[in-house]
mmCIF file of C-alpha atoms in Angstrom:
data_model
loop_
_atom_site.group_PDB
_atom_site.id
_atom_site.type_symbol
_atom_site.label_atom_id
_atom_site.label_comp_id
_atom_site.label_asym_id
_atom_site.label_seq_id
_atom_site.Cartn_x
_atom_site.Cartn_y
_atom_site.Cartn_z
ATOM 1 C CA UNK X 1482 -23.045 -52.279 1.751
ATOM 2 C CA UNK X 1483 -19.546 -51.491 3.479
ATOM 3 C CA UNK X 1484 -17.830 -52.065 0.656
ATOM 4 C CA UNK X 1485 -19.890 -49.579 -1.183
ATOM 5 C CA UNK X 1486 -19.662 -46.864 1.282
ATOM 6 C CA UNK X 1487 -16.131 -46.834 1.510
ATOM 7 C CA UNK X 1488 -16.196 -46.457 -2.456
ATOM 8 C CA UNK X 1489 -18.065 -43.286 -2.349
ATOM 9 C CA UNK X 1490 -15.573 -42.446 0.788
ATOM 10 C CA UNK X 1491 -12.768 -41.855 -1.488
ATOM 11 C CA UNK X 1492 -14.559 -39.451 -4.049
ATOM 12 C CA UNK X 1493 -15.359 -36.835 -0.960
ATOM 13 C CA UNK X 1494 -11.543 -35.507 -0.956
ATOM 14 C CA UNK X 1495 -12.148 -35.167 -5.221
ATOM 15 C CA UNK X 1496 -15.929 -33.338 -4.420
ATOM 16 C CA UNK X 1497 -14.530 -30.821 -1.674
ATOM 17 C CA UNK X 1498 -11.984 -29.512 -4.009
ATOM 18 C CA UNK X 1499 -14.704 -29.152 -6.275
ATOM 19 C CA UNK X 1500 -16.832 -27.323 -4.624
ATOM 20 C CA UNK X 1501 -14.062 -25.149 -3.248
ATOM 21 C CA UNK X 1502 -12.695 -24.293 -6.939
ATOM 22 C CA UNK X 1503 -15.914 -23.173 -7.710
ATOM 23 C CA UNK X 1504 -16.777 -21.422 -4.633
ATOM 24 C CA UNK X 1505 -13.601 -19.479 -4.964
ATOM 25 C CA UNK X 1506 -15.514 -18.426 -8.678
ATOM 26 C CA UNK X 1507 -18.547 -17.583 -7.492
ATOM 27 C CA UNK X 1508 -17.236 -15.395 -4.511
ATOM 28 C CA UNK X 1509 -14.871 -13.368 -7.606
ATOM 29 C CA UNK X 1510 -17.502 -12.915 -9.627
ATOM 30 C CA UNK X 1511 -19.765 -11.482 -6.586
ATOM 31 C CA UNK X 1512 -17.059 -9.056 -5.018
ATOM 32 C CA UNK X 1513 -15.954 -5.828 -6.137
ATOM 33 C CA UNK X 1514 -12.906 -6.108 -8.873
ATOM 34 C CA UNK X 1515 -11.995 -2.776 -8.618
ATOM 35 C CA UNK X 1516 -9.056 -0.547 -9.342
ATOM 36 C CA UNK X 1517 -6.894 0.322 -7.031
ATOM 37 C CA UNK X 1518 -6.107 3.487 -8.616
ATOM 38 C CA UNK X 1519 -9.668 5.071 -10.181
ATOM 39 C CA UNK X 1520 -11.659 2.654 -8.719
ATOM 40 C CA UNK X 1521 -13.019 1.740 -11.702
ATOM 41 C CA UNK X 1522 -14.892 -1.799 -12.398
ATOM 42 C CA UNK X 1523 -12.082 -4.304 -13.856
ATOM 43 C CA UNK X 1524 -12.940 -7.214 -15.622
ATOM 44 C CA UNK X 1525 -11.455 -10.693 -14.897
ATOM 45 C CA UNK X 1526 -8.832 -11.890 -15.219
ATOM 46 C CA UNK X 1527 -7.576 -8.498 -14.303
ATOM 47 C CA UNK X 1528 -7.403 -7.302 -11.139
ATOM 48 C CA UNK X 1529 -5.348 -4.956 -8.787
ATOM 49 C CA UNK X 1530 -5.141 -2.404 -11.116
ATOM 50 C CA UNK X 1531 -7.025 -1.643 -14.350
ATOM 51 C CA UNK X 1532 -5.284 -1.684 -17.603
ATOM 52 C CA UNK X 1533 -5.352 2.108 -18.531
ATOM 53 C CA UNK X 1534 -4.001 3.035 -14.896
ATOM 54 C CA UNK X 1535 -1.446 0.839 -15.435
ATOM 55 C CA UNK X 1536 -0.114 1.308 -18.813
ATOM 56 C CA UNK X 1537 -0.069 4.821 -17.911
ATOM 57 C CA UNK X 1538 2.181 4.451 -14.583
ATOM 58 C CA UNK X 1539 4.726 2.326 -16.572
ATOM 59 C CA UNK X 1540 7.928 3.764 -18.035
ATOM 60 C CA UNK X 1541 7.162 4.524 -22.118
ATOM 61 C CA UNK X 1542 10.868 6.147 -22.715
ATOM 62 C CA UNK X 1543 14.431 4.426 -22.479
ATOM 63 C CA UNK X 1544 15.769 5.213 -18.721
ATOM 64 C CA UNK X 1545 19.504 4.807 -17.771
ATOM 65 C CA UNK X 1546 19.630 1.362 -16.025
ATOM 66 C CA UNK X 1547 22.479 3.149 -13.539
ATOM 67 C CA UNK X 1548 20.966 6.208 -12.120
ATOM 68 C CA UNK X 1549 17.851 6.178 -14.000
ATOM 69 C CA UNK X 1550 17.741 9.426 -16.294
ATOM 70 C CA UNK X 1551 15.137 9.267 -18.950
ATOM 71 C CA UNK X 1552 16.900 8.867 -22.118
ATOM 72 C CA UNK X 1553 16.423 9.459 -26.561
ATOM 73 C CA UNK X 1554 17.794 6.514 -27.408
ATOM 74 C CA UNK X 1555 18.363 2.759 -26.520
ATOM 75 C CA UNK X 1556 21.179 2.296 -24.311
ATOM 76 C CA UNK X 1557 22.129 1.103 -21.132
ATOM 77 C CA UNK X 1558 23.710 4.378 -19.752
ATOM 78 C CA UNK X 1559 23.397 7.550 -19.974
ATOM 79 C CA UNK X 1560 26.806 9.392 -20.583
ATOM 80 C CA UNK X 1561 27.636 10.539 -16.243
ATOM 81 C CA UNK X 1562 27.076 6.382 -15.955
ATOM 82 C CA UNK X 1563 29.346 5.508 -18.710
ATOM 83 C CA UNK X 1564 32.203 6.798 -16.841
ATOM 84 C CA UNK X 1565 31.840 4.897 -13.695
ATOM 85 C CA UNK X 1566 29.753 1.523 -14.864
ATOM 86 C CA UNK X 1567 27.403 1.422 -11.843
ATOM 87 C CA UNK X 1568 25.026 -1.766 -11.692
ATOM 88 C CA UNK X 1569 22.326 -2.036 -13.627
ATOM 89 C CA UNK X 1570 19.179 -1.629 -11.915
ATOM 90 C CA UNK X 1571 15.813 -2.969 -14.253
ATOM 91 C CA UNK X 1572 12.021 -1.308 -13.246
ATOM 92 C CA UNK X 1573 9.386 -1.285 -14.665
ATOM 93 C CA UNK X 1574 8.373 2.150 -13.818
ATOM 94 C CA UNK X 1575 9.216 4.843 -11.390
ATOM 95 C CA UNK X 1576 8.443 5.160 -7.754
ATOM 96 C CA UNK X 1577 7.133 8.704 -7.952
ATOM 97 C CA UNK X 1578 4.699 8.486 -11.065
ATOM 98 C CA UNK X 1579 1.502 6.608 -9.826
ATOM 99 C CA UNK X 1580 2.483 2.661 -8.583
ATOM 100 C CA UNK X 1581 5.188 3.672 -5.584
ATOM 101 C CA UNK X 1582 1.961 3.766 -3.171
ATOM 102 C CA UNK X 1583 1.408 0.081 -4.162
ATOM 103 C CA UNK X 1584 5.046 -0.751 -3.598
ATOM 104 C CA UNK X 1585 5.086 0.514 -0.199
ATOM 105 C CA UNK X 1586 1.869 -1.080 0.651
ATOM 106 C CA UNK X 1587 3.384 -4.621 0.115
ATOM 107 C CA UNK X 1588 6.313 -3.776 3.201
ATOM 108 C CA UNK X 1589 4.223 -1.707 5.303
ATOM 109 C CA UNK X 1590 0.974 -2.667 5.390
ATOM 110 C CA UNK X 1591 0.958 -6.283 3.769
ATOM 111 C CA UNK X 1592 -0.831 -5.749 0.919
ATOM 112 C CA UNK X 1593 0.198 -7.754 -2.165
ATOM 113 C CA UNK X 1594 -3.104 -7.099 -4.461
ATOM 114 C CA UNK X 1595 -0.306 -5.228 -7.037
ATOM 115 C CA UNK X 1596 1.997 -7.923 -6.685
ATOM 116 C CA UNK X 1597 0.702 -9.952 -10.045
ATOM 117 C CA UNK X 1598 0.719 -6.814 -12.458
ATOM 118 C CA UNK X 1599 4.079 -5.643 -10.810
ATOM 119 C CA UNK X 1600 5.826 -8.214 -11.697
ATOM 120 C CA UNK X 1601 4.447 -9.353 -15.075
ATOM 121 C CA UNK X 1602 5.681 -5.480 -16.484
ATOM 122 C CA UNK X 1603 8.543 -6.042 -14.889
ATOM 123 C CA UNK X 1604 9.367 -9.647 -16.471
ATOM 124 C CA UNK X 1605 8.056 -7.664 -19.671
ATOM 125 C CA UNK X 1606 10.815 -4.898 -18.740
ATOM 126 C CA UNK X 1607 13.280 -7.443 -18.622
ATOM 127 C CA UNK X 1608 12.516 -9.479 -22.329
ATOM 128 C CA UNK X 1609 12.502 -6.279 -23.489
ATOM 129 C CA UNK X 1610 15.756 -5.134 -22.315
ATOM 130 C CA UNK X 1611 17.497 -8.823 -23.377
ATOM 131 C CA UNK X 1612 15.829 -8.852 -27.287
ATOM 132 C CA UNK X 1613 17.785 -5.433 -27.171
ATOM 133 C CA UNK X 1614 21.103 -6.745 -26.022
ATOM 134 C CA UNK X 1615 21.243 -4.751 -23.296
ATOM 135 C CA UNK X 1616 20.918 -7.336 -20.267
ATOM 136 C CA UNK X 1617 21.845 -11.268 -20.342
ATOM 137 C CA UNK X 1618 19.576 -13.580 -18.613
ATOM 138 C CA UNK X 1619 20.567 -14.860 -15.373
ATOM 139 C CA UNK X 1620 21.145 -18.243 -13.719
ATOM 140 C CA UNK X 1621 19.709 -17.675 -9.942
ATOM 141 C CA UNK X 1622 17.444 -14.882 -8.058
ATOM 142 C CA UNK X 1623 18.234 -13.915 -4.706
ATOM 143 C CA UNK X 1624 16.101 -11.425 -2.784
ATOM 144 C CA UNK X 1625 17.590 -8.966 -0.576
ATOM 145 C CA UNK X 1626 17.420 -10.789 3.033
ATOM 146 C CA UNK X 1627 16.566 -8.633 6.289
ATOM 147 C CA UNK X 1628 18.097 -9.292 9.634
ATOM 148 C CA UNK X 1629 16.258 -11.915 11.675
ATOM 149 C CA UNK X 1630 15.046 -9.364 14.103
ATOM 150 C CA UNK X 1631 13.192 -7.090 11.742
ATOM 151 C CA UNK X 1632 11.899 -10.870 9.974
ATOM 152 C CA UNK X 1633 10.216 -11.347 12.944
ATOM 153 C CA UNK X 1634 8.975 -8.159 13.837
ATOM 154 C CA UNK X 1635 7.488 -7.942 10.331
ATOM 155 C CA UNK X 1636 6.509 -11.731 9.861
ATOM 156 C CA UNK X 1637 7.471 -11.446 5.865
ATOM 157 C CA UNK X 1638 10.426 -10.672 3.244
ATOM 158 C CA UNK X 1639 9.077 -8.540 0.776
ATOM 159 C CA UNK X 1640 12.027 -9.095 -1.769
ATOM 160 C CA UNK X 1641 11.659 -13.000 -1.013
ATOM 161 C CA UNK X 1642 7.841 -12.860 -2.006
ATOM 162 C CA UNK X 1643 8.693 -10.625 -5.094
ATOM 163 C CA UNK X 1644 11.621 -12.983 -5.858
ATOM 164 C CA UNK X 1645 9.307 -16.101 -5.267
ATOM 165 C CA UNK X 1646 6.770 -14.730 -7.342
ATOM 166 C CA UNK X 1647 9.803 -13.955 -10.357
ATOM 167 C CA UNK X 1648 11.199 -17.471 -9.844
ATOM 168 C CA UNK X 1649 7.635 -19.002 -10.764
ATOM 169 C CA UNK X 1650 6.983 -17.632 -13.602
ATOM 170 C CA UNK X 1651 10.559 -16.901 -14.933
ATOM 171 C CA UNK X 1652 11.554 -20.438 -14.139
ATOM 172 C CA UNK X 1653 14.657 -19.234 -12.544
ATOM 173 C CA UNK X 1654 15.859 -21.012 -9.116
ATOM 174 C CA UNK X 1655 15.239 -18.876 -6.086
ATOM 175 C CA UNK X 1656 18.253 -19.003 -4.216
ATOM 176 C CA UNK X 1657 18.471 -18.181 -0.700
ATOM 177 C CA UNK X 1658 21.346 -19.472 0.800
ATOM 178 C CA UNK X 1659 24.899 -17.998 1.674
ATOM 179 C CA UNK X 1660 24.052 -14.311 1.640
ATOM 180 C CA UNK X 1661 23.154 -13.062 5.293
ATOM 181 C CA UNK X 1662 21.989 -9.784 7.001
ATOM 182 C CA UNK X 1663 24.044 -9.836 10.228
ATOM 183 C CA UNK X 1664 23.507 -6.289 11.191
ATOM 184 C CA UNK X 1665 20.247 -4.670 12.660
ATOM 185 C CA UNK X 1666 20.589 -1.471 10.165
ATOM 186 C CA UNK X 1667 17.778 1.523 10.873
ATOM 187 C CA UNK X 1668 15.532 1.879 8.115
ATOM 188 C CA UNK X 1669 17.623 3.352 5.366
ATOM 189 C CA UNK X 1670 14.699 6.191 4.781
ATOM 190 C CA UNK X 1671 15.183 9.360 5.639
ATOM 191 C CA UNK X 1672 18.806 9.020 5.988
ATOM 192 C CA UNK X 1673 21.585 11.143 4.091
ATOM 193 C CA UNK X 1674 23.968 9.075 1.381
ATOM 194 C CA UNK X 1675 26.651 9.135 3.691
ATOM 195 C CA UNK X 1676 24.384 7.769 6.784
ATOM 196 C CA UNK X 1677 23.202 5.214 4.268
ATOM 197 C CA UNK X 1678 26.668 3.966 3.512
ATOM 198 C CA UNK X 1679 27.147 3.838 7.240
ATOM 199 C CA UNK X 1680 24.462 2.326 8.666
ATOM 200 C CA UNK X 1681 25.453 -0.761 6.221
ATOM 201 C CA UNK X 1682 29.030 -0.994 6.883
ATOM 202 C CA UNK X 1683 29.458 -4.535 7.395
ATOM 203 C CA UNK X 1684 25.952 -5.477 7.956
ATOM 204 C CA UNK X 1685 26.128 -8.424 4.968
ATOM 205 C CA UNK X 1686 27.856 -11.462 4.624
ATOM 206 C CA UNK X 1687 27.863 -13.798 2.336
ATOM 207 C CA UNK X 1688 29.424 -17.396 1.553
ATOM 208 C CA UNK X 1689 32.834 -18.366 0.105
ATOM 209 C CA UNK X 1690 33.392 -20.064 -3.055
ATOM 210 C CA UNK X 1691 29.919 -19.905 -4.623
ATOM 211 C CA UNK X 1692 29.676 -21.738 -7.698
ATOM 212 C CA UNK X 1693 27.292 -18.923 -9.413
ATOM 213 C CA UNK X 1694 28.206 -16.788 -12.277
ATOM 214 C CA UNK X 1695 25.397 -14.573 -13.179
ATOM 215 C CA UNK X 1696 22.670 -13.472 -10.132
ATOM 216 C CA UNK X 1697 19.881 -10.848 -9.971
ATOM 217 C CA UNK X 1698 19.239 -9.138 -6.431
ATOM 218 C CA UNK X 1699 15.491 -8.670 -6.038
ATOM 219 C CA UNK X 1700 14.156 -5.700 -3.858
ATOM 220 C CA UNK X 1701 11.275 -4.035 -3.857
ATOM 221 C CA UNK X 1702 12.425 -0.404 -4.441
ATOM 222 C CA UNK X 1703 15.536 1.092 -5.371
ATOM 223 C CA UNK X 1704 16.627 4.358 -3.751
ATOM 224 C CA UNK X 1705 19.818 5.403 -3.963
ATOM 225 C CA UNK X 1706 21.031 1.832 -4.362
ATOM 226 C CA UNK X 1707 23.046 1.605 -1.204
ATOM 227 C CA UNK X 1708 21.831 -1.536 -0.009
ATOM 228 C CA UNK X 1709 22.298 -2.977 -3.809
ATOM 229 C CA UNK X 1710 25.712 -1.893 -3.667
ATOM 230 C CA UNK X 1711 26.919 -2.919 -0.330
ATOM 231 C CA UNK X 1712 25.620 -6.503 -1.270
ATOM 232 C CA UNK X 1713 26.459 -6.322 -4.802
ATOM 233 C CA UNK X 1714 30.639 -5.996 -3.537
ATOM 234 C CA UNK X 1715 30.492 -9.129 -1.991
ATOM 235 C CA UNK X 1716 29.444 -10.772 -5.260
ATOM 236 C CA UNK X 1717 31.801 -8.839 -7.369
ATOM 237 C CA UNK X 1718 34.673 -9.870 -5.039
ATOM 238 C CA UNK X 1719 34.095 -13.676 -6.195
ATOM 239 C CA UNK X 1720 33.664 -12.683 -9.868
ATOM 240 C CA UNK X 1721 29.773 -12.774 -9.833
ATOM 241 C CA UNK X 1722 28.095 -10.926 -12.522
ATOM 242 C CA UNK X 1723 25.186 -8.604 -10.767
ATOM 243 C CA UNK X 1724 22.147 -6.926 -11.667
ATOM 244 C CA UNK X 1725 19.462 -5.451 -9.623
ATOM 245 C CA UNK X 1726 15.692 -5.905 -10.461
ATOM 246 C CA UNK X 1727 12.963 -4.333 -8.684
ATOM 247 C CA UNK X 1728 9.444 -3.226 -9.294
ATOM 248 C CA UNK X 1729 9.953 0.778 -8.715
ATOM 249 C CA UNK X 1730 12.629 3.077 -9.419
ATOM 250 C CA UNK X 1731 12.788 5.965 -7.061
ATOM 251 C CA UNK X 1732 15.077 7.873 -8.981
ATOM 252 C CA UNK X 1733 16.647 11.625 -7.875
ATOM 253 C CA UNK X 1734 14.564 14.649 -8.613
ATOM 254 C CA UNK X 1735 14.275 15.922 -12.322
ATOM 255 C CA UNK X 1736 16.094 12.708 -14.251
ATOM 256 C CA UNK X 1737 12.815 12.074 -15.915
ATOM 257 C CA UNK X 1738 12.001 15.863 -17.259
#
């Protein structure tokens, strides 16, 4: 009788997970699944945002991957970029046209629900952008990292959980060691280009001698590209090829007319 007892014992671990997985179905077929956006009903699998919402938020033009300019033609920049090669910064849509709220709801307030549909149009951003020749695939992710103060104020890394999220389902190694926030910076919003450049002086570090060639920097949101910058010179100095991904583009008034 013991012996049979502890035989049933083992399958309990087997049935709770069970019952969970399908718990977890019932409750998502019982809550509301609806849009974020027109608060329409969405129909699983989808959820965050419905389909038409978010087709019609994404970018359906070539932009310039340096400053962000719509664009006629395939390219990777427009002709002001061509002369000074800035880095290339991939989104999959812009921060003023519909999905920005979304963006700044995942540093503010926490709230990842647009996290899955962010970056699957971004990933698709990116294929899209390599079958073209216009970006190479890269060997390591590395999120932008915040200062250990403001990580604990905040509890989370926004660009780490966007870059975790990329690593998954890109395959690509996360890599978070040898680049450092040392510096406390104020928020960079709100400040003037030349604060910007500033309040970053020196606030990065990052390792000697890293055997990398090719890295992307993952952020949320790219402004004026400051931050992108002032990290992406440390790379450059060792001979690192850089790009900048990110799920928004907040690009400068009137590039997109």
């Amino acid at each position: 009788m013991r012996r049979q007892i502890v035989g049933y014992l083992r399958f309990i671990p087997c049935y709770v997970k069970w019952v969970k997985d399908k718990g977890k179905n019932v409750f998502a077929t019982i809550l509301p699944n609806r849009c974020l956006m027109c608060h329409q009903g969405i129909m699983l699998p989808d959820k965050g945002i419905c389909p038409v919402c978010f087709e019609f938020s994404l970018y359906h033009f070539p932009v310039c991957l340096g400053c962000g300019r719509k664009m006629f033609i395939d390219t990777d920049f427009c002709g002001g970029c061509l002369l000074t090669s800035p880095l290339k910064v991939v989104a999959p849509c812009s921060y003023h046209q519909g999905l920005g709220t979304f963006v700044a709801a995942m540093k503010y307030q926490a709230q990842f629900s647009a996290l899955d549909c962010l970056t699957d149009a971004l990933i698709n951003r990116i294929k899209t952008l390599e079958s073209k020749g216009l970006l190479i695939m890269l060997q390591v992710l590395i999120p932008v990292p915040l200062h250990s103060k403001r990580l604990r104020q905040r509890g989370f890394n926004q660009a780490w959980i966007i870059a975790n999220t990329l690593s998954k389902k890109l395959n690509i190694p996360l890599f978070t060691e040898g680049l450092s926030r040392i510096k406390n910076t104020l928020p960079q919003a709100g400040l003037s280009g030349k604060d910007r450049r500033q309040n970053l002086n020196n606030a990065f570090i990052l390792a000697e001698s890293l055997d990398l060639q090719r890295i992307a920097l993952i952020d949320d949101v790219v402004t004026t590209g400051t931050t992108v910058d002032a990290i992406a010179s440390l790379f450059q100095k060792q001979h690192i090829h850089v790009q900048v991904w990110c799920l928004a583009r907040a690009e400068a008034p009137g590039l997109l007319n």
